[in-house]
Amino acid sequence: MNNVTAVSPSLQRETDYLSTLIAYAIENQFSVAVWRLPNDSVKHIVISRKPQLLKRDATILEELEQGFIFAPFDRNSDTIFLPADYKFSFTDGTLRAPEHPVETTSHTWFEEQFQAMSAKVTRLHHAKNTEVIHHAVTDYTSLVAAGVAEIEKGTMEKIVPSRTKMIDLPPEFDIVQSFQNLCRTYPNALISFVSSPESGSWLGATPEVLVSVEDKQIFRTVALAGTQPYQEGTNLKTVAWTQKEIEEQALVERYVISCFKKIRVREYDEHGPKTVVAGNLIHLKSDFTVDMKAIDFPQLGSVMLQLLHPTSAVCGMPLEPALDFLRKHEGYNRQFYAGFLGPVNVAGNTNIFVNLRCMQLLDSKAILYAGAGVTIDSIPEREWNETEIKFNTLLNVLK
């Protein structure tokens, strides 16, 4: 197992449950999602026998049943929705009593099927068109330099080029143990494992909220940008940010506000920017909140999801020239990196995040993904170093 530590009997039981359920789903060509929300102790798993493929403009969150959404970066590609045919939740290693009819049915089904289930995940779903690409230093620094040159021309204010890194997984790599390690190491992130025949298998720890709707009333989103390595014990009040990082985050803020303006939403609260910890990194973050009932906008979550994705934090600004630059120069398909994912209408809430700090799992290897915000003041070698630091979010739990 990875990062061997003393594990309580209850947590081991939870790990065994999750391993059994994931193995069953994959062996039967079902789709599965496991997640834990930031600053929450509850872990969830849903199994979906037949995922739905949704068109971007036709995705109405409020009309979806309980489930998990997984969308690629490309706005023209289908979004995958995993309806919760079976759902289970765990707290502190203990399987929680059913709180929803789907969970009641799931518990009965599990008791009937348990003896026939495998106890360990031995294979994965693989996406059909996975590109195996490894970007060298010169590839990425040249890409960043090309982005800076375009910004200097006035074509864009910001561009977010990304790259990949292929790694060999440790011989003892275990999906659920790695998921549990991420949960322990990064309490402030959405920790997730998603696997389907359509998407392949992905593991991640992302800090960035895209759309959150609480109890059909409170809408939330964030502007998150600027990156520095974090050292345990650092006093966040003493952190100094460069002009480049401050401007990068301000561009994301302006993008969020521009989306509100497009739909004439003026009644929002904005707090920040402030320095926040995201695992081994710190960022600048501003929080936005809207009372949906006060402005009588019950579908604000769906509307803002379509407007926000892809945000300037993962693409650039203005959006269209940034997208055009990435299509021409980035040189690979991001697939689900920098797309979005999260639980929909679970316990009355929807929590969708940008898919950052993620990797695609293959048989004995994994593809890591990371990007860096490039402005007119960017230095290509520093942006390369930033992506290396972001890769470590996942690499640190695989050793």
CSV table of C-alpha atoms in Angstrom, one decimal:
chain,number,residue,atom,x,y,z
A,1,MET,CA,0.0,0.0,0.0
A,2,ASN,CA,1.1,3.6,-0.5
A,3,ASN,CA,2.3,5.8,2.3
A,4,VAL,CA,1.9,3.0,4.8
A,5,THR,CA,0.5,4.3,8.1
A,6,ALA,CA,-1.6,2.8,10.9
A,7,VAL,CA,-5.2,2.4,9.7
A,8,SER,CA,-8.1,2.0,12.0
A,9,PRO,CA,-10.3,-1.1,11.6
A,10,SER,CA,-13.3,1.0,10.6
A,11,LEU,CA,-11.3,2.9,7.9
A,12,GLN,CA,-10.0,-0.4,6.6
A,13,ARG,CA,-13.6,-1.7,6.4
A,14,GLU,CA,-14.5,1.5,4.5
A,15,THR,CA,-11.6,0.9,2.1
A,16,ASP,CA,-12.7,-2.7,1.6
A,17,TYR,CA,-16.2,-1.6,0.8
A,18,LEU,CA,-15.1,1.0,-1.7
A,19,SER,CA,-12.7,-1.5,-3.4
A,20,THR,CA,-15.4,-4.1,-3.6
A,21,LEU,CA,-17.9,-1.7,-5.1
A,22,ILE,CA,-15.5,-0.2,-7.6
A,23,ALA,CA,-14.3,-3.6,-8.7
A,24,TYR,CA,-17.9,-4.7,-9.2
A,25,ALA,CA,-18.8,-1.6,-11.3
A,26,ILE,CA,-15.8,-1.9,-13.6
A,27,GLU,CA,-16.1,-5.7,-14.0
A,28,ASN,CA,-19.7,-5.2,-15.1
A,29,GLN,CA,-18.9,-2.2,-17.4
A,30,PHE,CA,-20.8,0.2,-15.1
A,31,SER,CA,-19.6,3.7,-14.3
A,32,VAL,CA,-18.5,4.7,-10.8
A,33,ALA,CA,-17.7,7.9,-9.0
A,34,VAL,CA,-16.2,8.2,-5.5
A,35,TRP,CA,-15.8,11.6,-3.8
A,36,ARG,CA,-15.3,13.6,-0.7
A,37,LEU,CA,-16.1,17.3,-0.5
A,38,PRO,CA,-13.7,19.9,1.0
A,39,ASN,CA,-13.7,20.1,4.8
A,40,ASP,CA,-16.1,17.2,5.0
A,41,SER,CA,-15.7,13.8,6.6
A,42,VAL,CA,-18.4,12.1,4.5
A,43,LYS,CA,-17.2,9.9,1.5
A,44,HIS,CA,-19.7,9.0,-1.2
A,45,ILE,CA,-19.8,6.4,-4.0
A,46,VAL,CA,-22.4,6.1,-6.8
A,47,ILE,CA,-22.6,3.3,-9.4
A,48,SER,CA,-24.4,4.0,-12.6
A,49,ARG,CA,-25.5,1.2,-15.0
A,50,LYS,CA,-26.0,3.5,-17.9
A,51,PRO,CA,-24.5,7.0,-17.9
A,52,GLN,CA,-26.3,9.8,-19.8
A,53,LEU,CA,-24.5,11.8,-22.5
A,54,LEU,CA,-25.6,15.5,-22.2
A,55,LYS,CA,-25.2,18.3,-24.7
A,56,ARG,CA,-23.6,21.4,-23.2
A,57,ASP,CA,-26.4,23.7,-24.0
A,58,ALA,CA,-29.0,21.2,-22.8
A,59,THR,CA,-27.6,20.5,-19.4
A,60,ILE,CA,-30.1,21.7,-16.8
A,61,LEU,CA,-28.8,20.8,-13.4
A,62,GLU,CA,-32.0,21.5,-11.6
A,63,GLU,CA,-33.8,18.8,-13.7
A,64,LEU,CA,-31.2,16.0,-13.2
A,65,GLU,CA,-31.7,13.2,-10.7
A,66,GLN,CA,-29.2,12.5,-8.0
A,67,GLY,CA,-25.8,11.7,-9.5
A,68,PHE,CA,-22.4,12.8,-10.5
A,69,ILE,CA,-21.4,15.0,-13.5
A,70,PHE,CA,-18.1,14.7,-15.5
A,71,ALA,CA,-17.4,17.0,-18.4
A,72,PRO,CA,-14.4,17.5,-20.7
A,73,PHE,CA,-12.6,20.7,-21.4
A,74,ASP,CA,-13.9,20.9,-24.9
A,75,ARG,CA,-17.3,22.7,-24.8
A,76,ASN,CA,-18.4,20.9,-28.0
A,77,SER,CA,-18.0,17.4,-26.5
A,78,ASP,CA,-20.7,15.6,-24.5
A,79,THR,CA,-20.9,15.8,-20.7
A,80,ILE,CA,-21.2,12.5,-18.9
A,81,PHE,CA,-23.8,12.2,-16.2
A,82,LEU,CA,-23.8,9.2,-13.8
A,83,PRO,CA,-27.3,8.8,-12.4
A,84,ALA,CA,-27.1,7.2,-9.0
A,85,ASP,CA,-28.5,3.7,-9.5
A,86,TYR,CA,-26.7,2.7,-6.3
A,87,LYS,CA,-25.3,5.1,-3.7
A,88,PHE,CA,-23.5,4.6,-0.4
A,89,SER,CA,-22.0,7.1,2.1
A,90,PHE,CA,-19.4,6.6,4.8
A,91,THR,CA,-18.5,8.7,7.9
A,92,ASP,CA,-15.3,7.9,9.9
A,93,GLY,CA,-15.1,4.5,8.2
A,94,THR,CA,-18.7,3.5,9.0
A,95,LEU,CA,-21.3,2.8,6.4
A,96,ARG,CA,-24.1,5.3,7.0
A,97,ALA,CA,-27.7,4.3,7.3
A,98,PRO,CA,-29.9,5.1,4.2
A,99,GLU,CA,-31.2,8.6,4.0
A,100,HIS,CA,-32.7,8.4,0.5
A,101,PRO,CA,-34.8,5.7,-1.3
A,102,VAL,CA,-31.9,5.1,-3.7
A,103,GLU,CA,-29.6,4.3,-0.7
A,104,THR,CA,-32.2,2.0,0.8
A,105,THR,CA,-32.4,0.0,-2.4
A,106,SER,CA,-28.6,0.1,-2.7
A,107,HIS,CA,-28.1,-1.4,0.8
A,108,THR,CA,-30.5,-4.3,0.0
A,109,TRP,CA,-28.8,-4.9,-3.3
A,110,PHE,CA,-25.4,-4.9,-1.8
A,111,GLU,CA,-26.3,-7.4,0.9
A,112,GLU,CA,-27.7,-9.7,-1.8
A,113,GLN,CA,-24.7,-9.4,-4.1
A,114,PHE,CA,-21.8,-9.1,-1.7
A,115,GLN,CA,-20.7,-12.7,-1.7
A,116,ALA,CA,-20.3,-12.6,-5.5
A,117,MET,CA,-18.3,-9.5,-5.6
A,118,SER,CA,-14.5,-9.2,-6.1
A,119,ALA,CA,-12.7,-7.6,-3.1
A,120,LYS,CA,-10.1,-5.7,-5.1
A,121,VAL,CA,-9.8,-3.4,-8.1
A,122,THR,CA,-7.7,-5.3,-10.7
A,123,ARG,CA,-8.5,-3.4,-13.9
A,124,LEU,CA,-9.7,0.0,-15.1
A,125,HIS,CA,-11.9,1.6,-17.7
A,126,HIS,CA,-9.8,3.0,-20.5
A,127,ALA,CA,-10.9,5.8,-22.7
A,128,LYS,CA,-11.0,4.9,-26.4
A,129,ASN,CA,-8.8,7.7,-27.7
A,130,THR,CA,-6.3,8.4,-25.0
A,131,GLU,CA,-3.3,10.3,-26.3
A,132,VAL,CA,0.0,9.3,-24.6
A,133,ILE,CA,2.1,12.5,-24.7
A,134,HIS,CA,5.0,13.7,-22.6
A,135,HIS,CA,6.0,17.3,-23.0
A,136,ALA,CA,9.7,18.2,-22.7
A,137,VAL,CA,10.9,21.4,-21.1
A,138,THR,CA,11.6,23.1,-24.4
A,139,ASP,CA,8.1,22.2,-25.7
A,140,TYR,CA,6.4,23.9,-22.9
A,141,THR,CA,8.7,26.9,-22.5
A,142,SER,CA,8.3,27.6,-26.3
A,143,LEU,CA,4.5,27.4,-25.9
A,144,VAL,CA,4.6,29.9,-23.0
A,145,ALA,CA,6.9,32.2,-25.0
A,146,ALA,CA,4.5,32.1,-27.9
A,147,GLY,CA,1.6,33.0,-25.5
A,148,VAL,CA,3.6,35.9,-24.2
A,149,ALA,CA,4.2,37.1,-27.7
A,150,GLU,CA,0.5,37.0,-28.5
A,151,ILE,CA,-0.3,39.0,-25.3
A,152,GLU,CA,2.3,41.6,-26.3
A,153,LYS,CA,0.5,42.0,-29.6
A,154,GLY,CA,-2.7,42.8,-27.7
A,155,THR,CA,-4.5,39.7,-28.9
A,156,MET,CA,-5.1,38.5,-25.3
A,157,GLU,CA,-4.6,39.5,-21.7
A,158,LYS,CA,-3.9,36.0,-20.4
A,159,ILE,CA,-3.4,32.5,-21.7
A,160,VAL,CA,-3.3,29.2,-19.7
A,161,PRO,CA,-1.1,26.7,-21.6
A,162,SER,CA,-1.0,23.2,-20.1
A,163,ARG,CA,1.1,20.1,-20.5
A,164,THR,CA,1.2,16.4,-19.5
A,165,LYS,CA,3.6,14.1,-17.8
A,166,MET,CA,3.7,10.3,-18.1
A,167,ILE,CA,4.7,8.4,-15.0
A,168,ASP,CA,5.1,4.8,-14.0
A,169,LEU,CA,2.7,3.9,-11.2
A,170,PRO,CA,4.3,2.1,-8.2
A,171,PRO,CA,4.0,-1.7,-8.4
A,172,GLU,CA,1.9,-1.6,-5.2
A,173,PHE,CA,-0.4,1.2,-6.5
A,174,ASP,CA,-4.0,0.9,-5.1
A,175,ILE,CA,-6.8,3.2,-6.3
A,176,VAL,CA,-8.7,3.3,-3.0
A,177,GLN,CA,-5.6,3.6,-0.8
A,178,SER,CA,-4.5,6.6,-3.0
A,179,PHE,CA,-8.0,8.1,-2.7
A,180,GLN,CA,-7.7,7.8,1.1
A,181,ASN,CA,-4.2,9.3,1.1
A,182,LEU,CA,-5.5,12.3,-0.9
A,183,CYS,CA,-8.4,12.7,1.6
A,184,ARG,CA,-5.9,12.8,4.5
A,185,THR,CA,-3.4,15.0,2.8
A,186,TYR,CA,-5.7,17.6,1.2
A,187,PRO,CA,-8.7,18.3,3.5
A,188,ASN,CA,-9.5,21.5,1.5
A,189,ALA,CA,-10.0,19.9,-1.9
A,190,LEU,CA,-12.6,17.8,-3.7
A,191,ILE,CA,-11.1,14.4,-3.8
A,192,SER,CA,-12.5,12.1,-6.5
A,193,PHE,CA,-12.1,8.9,-8.5
A,194,VAL,CA,-14.3,8.6,-11.6
A,195,SER,CA,-14.3,5.7,-14.0
A,196,SER,CA,-16.5,5.0,-17.0
A,197,PRO,CA,-16.2,3.3,-20.4
A,198,GLU,CA,-16.7,6.7,-22.0
A,199,SER,CA,-14.1,8.7,-20.0
A,200,GLY,CA,-11.6,6.2,-18.8
A,201,SER,CA,-10.4,6.4,-15.1
A,202,TRP,CA,-9.4,9.6,-13.4
A,203,LEU,CA,-8.1,10.4,-9.9
A,204,GLY,CA,-7.8,14.0,-8.6
A,205,ALA,CA,-7.7,16.6,-5.8
A,206,THR,CA,-9.0,19.9,-7.0
A,207,PRO,CA,-9.4,23.1,-4.9
A,208,GLU,CA,-11.5,25.2,-7.4
A,209,VAL,CA,-15.3,25.5,-7.1
A,210,LEU,CA,-17.0,26.2,-10.4
A,211,VAL,CA,-20.7,26.1,-9.4
A,212,SER,CA,-22.2,25.4,-6.0
A,213,VAL,CA,-25.9,25.4,-5.2
A,214,GLU,CA,-27.0,24.9,-1.6
A,215,ASP,CA,-30.6,23.9,-0.8
A,216,LYS,CA,-31.8,25.4,-4.1
A,217,GLN,CA,-31.2,28.8,-2.7
A,218,ILE,CA,-27.5,29.9,-2.3
A,219,PHE,CA,-25.3,30.0,-5.4
A,220,ARG,CA,-21.5,30.2,-5.0
A,221,THR,CA,-18.5,30.4,-7.2
A,222,VAL,CA,-14.8,31.5,-6.8
A,223,ALA,CA,-12.1,33.3,-8.7
A,224,LEU,CA,-8.9,31.3,-8.0
A,225,ALA,CA,-5.5,32.1,-9.5
A,226,GLY,CA,-1.9,32.9,-8.7
A,227,THR,CA,0.3,30.0,-7.4
A,228,GLN,CA,3.1,29.6,-4.9
A,229,PRO,CA,4.5,26.6,-3.1
A,230,TYR,CA,3.3,26.2,0.5
A,231,GLN,CA,5.4,25.3,3.4
A,232,GLU,CA,3.7,23.9,6.5
A,233,GLY,CA,3.4,26.5,9.3
A,234,THR,CA,3.7,29.5,6.9
A,235,ASN,CA,1.8,32.5,8.3
A,236,LEU,CA,-0.5,33.3,5.4
A,237,LYS,CA,-0.7,37.0,6.4
A,238,THR,CA,3.0,37.4,5.6
A,239,VAL,CA,2.8,35.9,2.0
A,240,ALA,CA,3.8,38.4,-0.6
A,241,TRP,CA,2.3,38.3,-4.1
A,242,THR,CA,3.9,39.6,-7.3
A,243,GLN,CA,2.2,42.1,-9.5
A,244,LYS,CA,1.9,39.3,-12.2
A,245,GLU,CA,0.1,37.0,-9.7
A,246,ILE,CA,-2.2,39.8,-8.5
A,247,GLU,CA,-3.2,40.8,-12.0
A,248,GLU,CA,-3.7,37.1,-13.0
A,249,GLN,CA,-6.2,36.6,-10.2
A,250,ALA,CA,-7.9,40.0,-10.9
A,251,LEU,CA,-8.5,38.8,-14.5
A,252,VAL,CA,-10.4,35.7,-13.2
A,253,GLU,CA,-12.4,38.0,-10.9
A,254,ARG,CA,-13.4,40.2,-13.8
A,255,TYR,CA,-14.4,37.2,-15.8
A,256,VAL,CA,-16.8,36.0,-13.1
A,257,ILE,CA,-18.3,39.5,-12.8
A,258,SER,CA,-18.7,39.7,-16.6
A,259,CYS,CA,-20.7,36.5,-16.5
A,260,PHE,CA,-23.0,38.0,-13.9
A,261,LYS,CA,-23.4,41.1,-16.0
A,262,LYS,CA,-24.4,39.0,-19.1
A,263,ILE,CA,-27.5,37.8,-17.2
A,264,ARG,CA,-28.1,41.1,-15.4
A,265,VAL,CA,-27.3,39.7,-11.9
A,266,ARG,CA,-26.1,42.6,-9.8
A,267,GLU,CA,-27.1,41.3,-6.3
A,268,TYR,CA,-24.0,39.3,-5.4
A,269,ASP,CA,-21.5,39.4,-2.5
A,270,GLU,CA,-17.8,39.3,-3.2
A,271,HIS,CA,-15.2,38.6,-0.6
A,272,GLY,CA,-11.4,38.6,-1.2
A,273,PRO,CA,-9.0,38.2,-2.6
A,274,LYS,CA,-7.3,36.3,0.2
A,275,THR,CA,-4.5,33.8,0.4
A,276,VAL,CA,-5.7,30.2,0.8
A,277,VAL,CA,-4.0,26.8,1.1
A,278,ALA,CA,-4.6,24.1,-1.5
A,279,GLY,CA,-2.5,21.1,-0.5
A,280,ASN,CA,1.1,21.9,-1.3
A,281,LEU,CA,0.2,25.2,-2.9
A,282,ILE,CA,-1.3,28.6,-2.0
A,283,HIS,CA,-3.5,30.7,-4.3
A,284,LEU,CA,-5.3,34.0,-4.3
A,285,LYS,CA,-9.1,33.4,-4.0
A,286,SER,CA,-12.2,35.6,-4.1
A,287,ASP,CA,-15.6,34.1,-3.1
A,288,PHE,CA,-18.9,35.1,-4.8
A,289,THR,CA,-22.3,34.4,-3.3
A,290,VAL,CA,-25.9,35.0,-4.7
A,291,ASP,CA,-29.2,34.5,-2.9
A,292,MET,CA,-31.2,32.8,-5.8
A,293,LYS,CA,-34.5,33.2,-4.1
A,294,ALA,CA,-34.0,36.8,-3.4
A,295,ILE,CA,-33.4,37.5,-7.1
A,296,ASP,CA,-35.9,34.8,-8.3
A,297,PHE,CA,-33.4,32.9,-10.4
A,298,PRO,CA,-33.9,29.2,-9.7
A,299,GLN,CA,-31.8,28.1,-12.7
A,300,LEU,CA,-28.8,30.3,-11.9
A,301,GLY,CA,-26.6,27.2,-11.3
A,302,SER,CA,-27.2,25.9,-14.9
A,303,VAL,CA,-26.9,29.3,-16.5
A,304,MET,CA,-23.6,30.2,-14.8
A,305,LEU,CA,-22.2,26.7,-15.5
A,306,GLN,CA,-22.6,27.3,-19.2
A,307,LEU,CA,-21.2,30.9,-19.0
A,308,LEU,CA,-18.2,30.1,-16.7
A,309,HIS,CA,-16.8,27.0,-18.4
A,310,PRO,CA,-14.0,27.2,-19.4
A,311,THR,CA,-13.0,29.9,-16.9
A,312,SER,CA,-10.1,32.3,-17.6
A,313,ALA,CA,-8.3,30.4,-14.8
A,314,VAL,CA,-7.9,27.3,-17.1
A,315,CYS,CA,-8.2,28.9,-20.6
A,316,GLY,CA,-7.4,32.6,-20.8
A,317,MET,CA,-9.0,36.0,-21.4
A,318,PRO,CA,-10.7,37.0,-23.6
A,319,LEU,CA,-12.1,33.5,-24.0
A,320,GLU,CA,-12.4,33.0,-27.8
A,321,PRO,CA,-8.9,34.1,-28.8
A,322,ALA,CA,-7.4,32.2,-25.9
A,323,LEU,CA,-9.3,29.0,-27.0
A,324,ASP,CA,-8.2,29.5,-30.5
A,325,PHE,CA,-4.5,29.9,-29.4
A,326,LEU,CA,-4.7,26.7,-27.4
A,327,ARG,CA,-6.3,24.7,-30.2
A,328,LYS,CA,-3.5,25.8,-32.6
A,329,HIS,CA,-0.5,25.6,-30.3
A,330,GLU,CA,-1.1,23.3,-27.3
A,331,GLY,CA,-0.8,20.2,-29.4
A,332,TYR,CA,-2.9,17.7,-27.6
A,333,ASN,CA,-6.4,16.9,-26.3
A,334,ARG,CA,-6.9,17.9,-22.7
A,335,GLN,CA,-9.8,15.4,-22.4
A,336,PHE,CA,-11.3,15.8,-18.9
A,337,TYR,CA,-8.5,17.9,-17.5
A,338,ALA,CA,-9.8,21.5,-16.9
A,339,GLY,CA,-13.3,20.3,-17.5
A,340,PHE,CA,-15.6,20.0,-14.5
A,341,LEU,CA,-17.0,17.4,-12.2
A,342,GLY,CA,-18.9,16.9,-9.0
A,343,PRO,CA,-22.1,15.6,-7.3
A,344,VAL,CA,-25.5,16.9,-8.5
A,345,ASN,CA,-28.6,17.1,-6.4
A,346,VAL,CA,-27.1,15.0,-3.7
A,347,ALA,CA,-28.8,15.7,-0.3
A,348,GLY,CA,-30.3,18.8,-2.0
A,349,ASN,CA,-27.0,20.3,-3.0
A,350,THR,CA,-24.9,20.6,-6.1
A,351,ASN,CA,-21.1,21.0,-5.9
A,352,ILE,CA,-19.2,21.2,-9.2
A,353,PHE,CA,-15.5,21.8,-9.4
A,354,VAL,CA,-12.9,22.5,-12.1
A,355,ASN,CA,-11.0,19.3,-12.8
A,356,LEU,CA,-7.5,20.4,-11.7
A,357,ARG,CA,-4.7,18.4,-10.0
A,358,CYS,CA,-5.8,15.3,-11.8
A,359,MET,CA,-4.4,12.3,-13.6
A,360,GLN,CA,-5.7,9.7,-16.0
A,361,LEU,CA,-5.0,6.1,-14.9
A,362,LEU,CA,-3.8,3.5,-17.4
A,363,ASP,CA,-2.7,-0.1,-16.6
A,364,SER,CA,0.7,0.6,-15.0
A,365,LYS,CA,1.1,4.2,-15.9
A,366,ALA,CA,-0.7,7.5,-15.4
A,367,ILE,CA,-0.9,10.8,-17.3
A,368,LEU,CA,-0.6,13.9,-15.1
A,369,TYR,CA,-2.0,17.3,-16.3
A,370,ALA,CA,-1.2,20.8,-15.2
A,371,GLY,CA,-1.2,24.3,-16.6
A,372,ALA,CA,0.0,27.8,-15.6
A,373,GLY,CA,-1.5,31.2,-16.0
A,374,VAL,CA,0.6,33.3,-18.5
A,375,THR,CA,0.5,37.1,-18.6
A,376,ILE,CA,2.7,39.7,-20.2
A,377,ASP,CA,5.2,39.4,-17.3
A,378,SER,CA,5.5,35.6,-17.4
A,379,ILE,CA,8.9,34.0,-17.6
A,380,PRO,CA,8.7,30.6,-19.4
A,381,GLU,CA,11.0,28.7,-17.1
A,382,ARG,CA,9.1,29.8,-14.0
A,383,GLU,CA,5.8,28.6,-15.6
A,384,TRP,CA,7.4,25.2,-16.2
A,385,ASN,CA,8.4,25.1,-12.6
A,386,GLU,CA,4.9,25.9,-11.5
A,387,THR,CA,3.5,23.0,-13.5
A,388,GLU,CA,6.1,20.7,-11.8
A,389,ILE,CA,4.9,21.9,-8.4
A,390,LYS,CA,1.3,21.2,-9.4
A,391,PHE,CA,2.2,17.7,-10.5
A,392,ASN,CA,3.5,17.0,-7.0
A,393,THR,CA,0.0,17.4,-5.5
A,394,LEU,CA,-0.7,13.8,-6.8
A,395,LEU,CA,2.9,12.5,-7.0
A,396,ASN,CA,3.3,13.1,-3.2
A,397,VAL,CA,0.7,10.5,-2.4
A,398,LEU,CA,2.0,7.9,-4.9
A,399,LYS,CA,5.4,7.4,-3.3
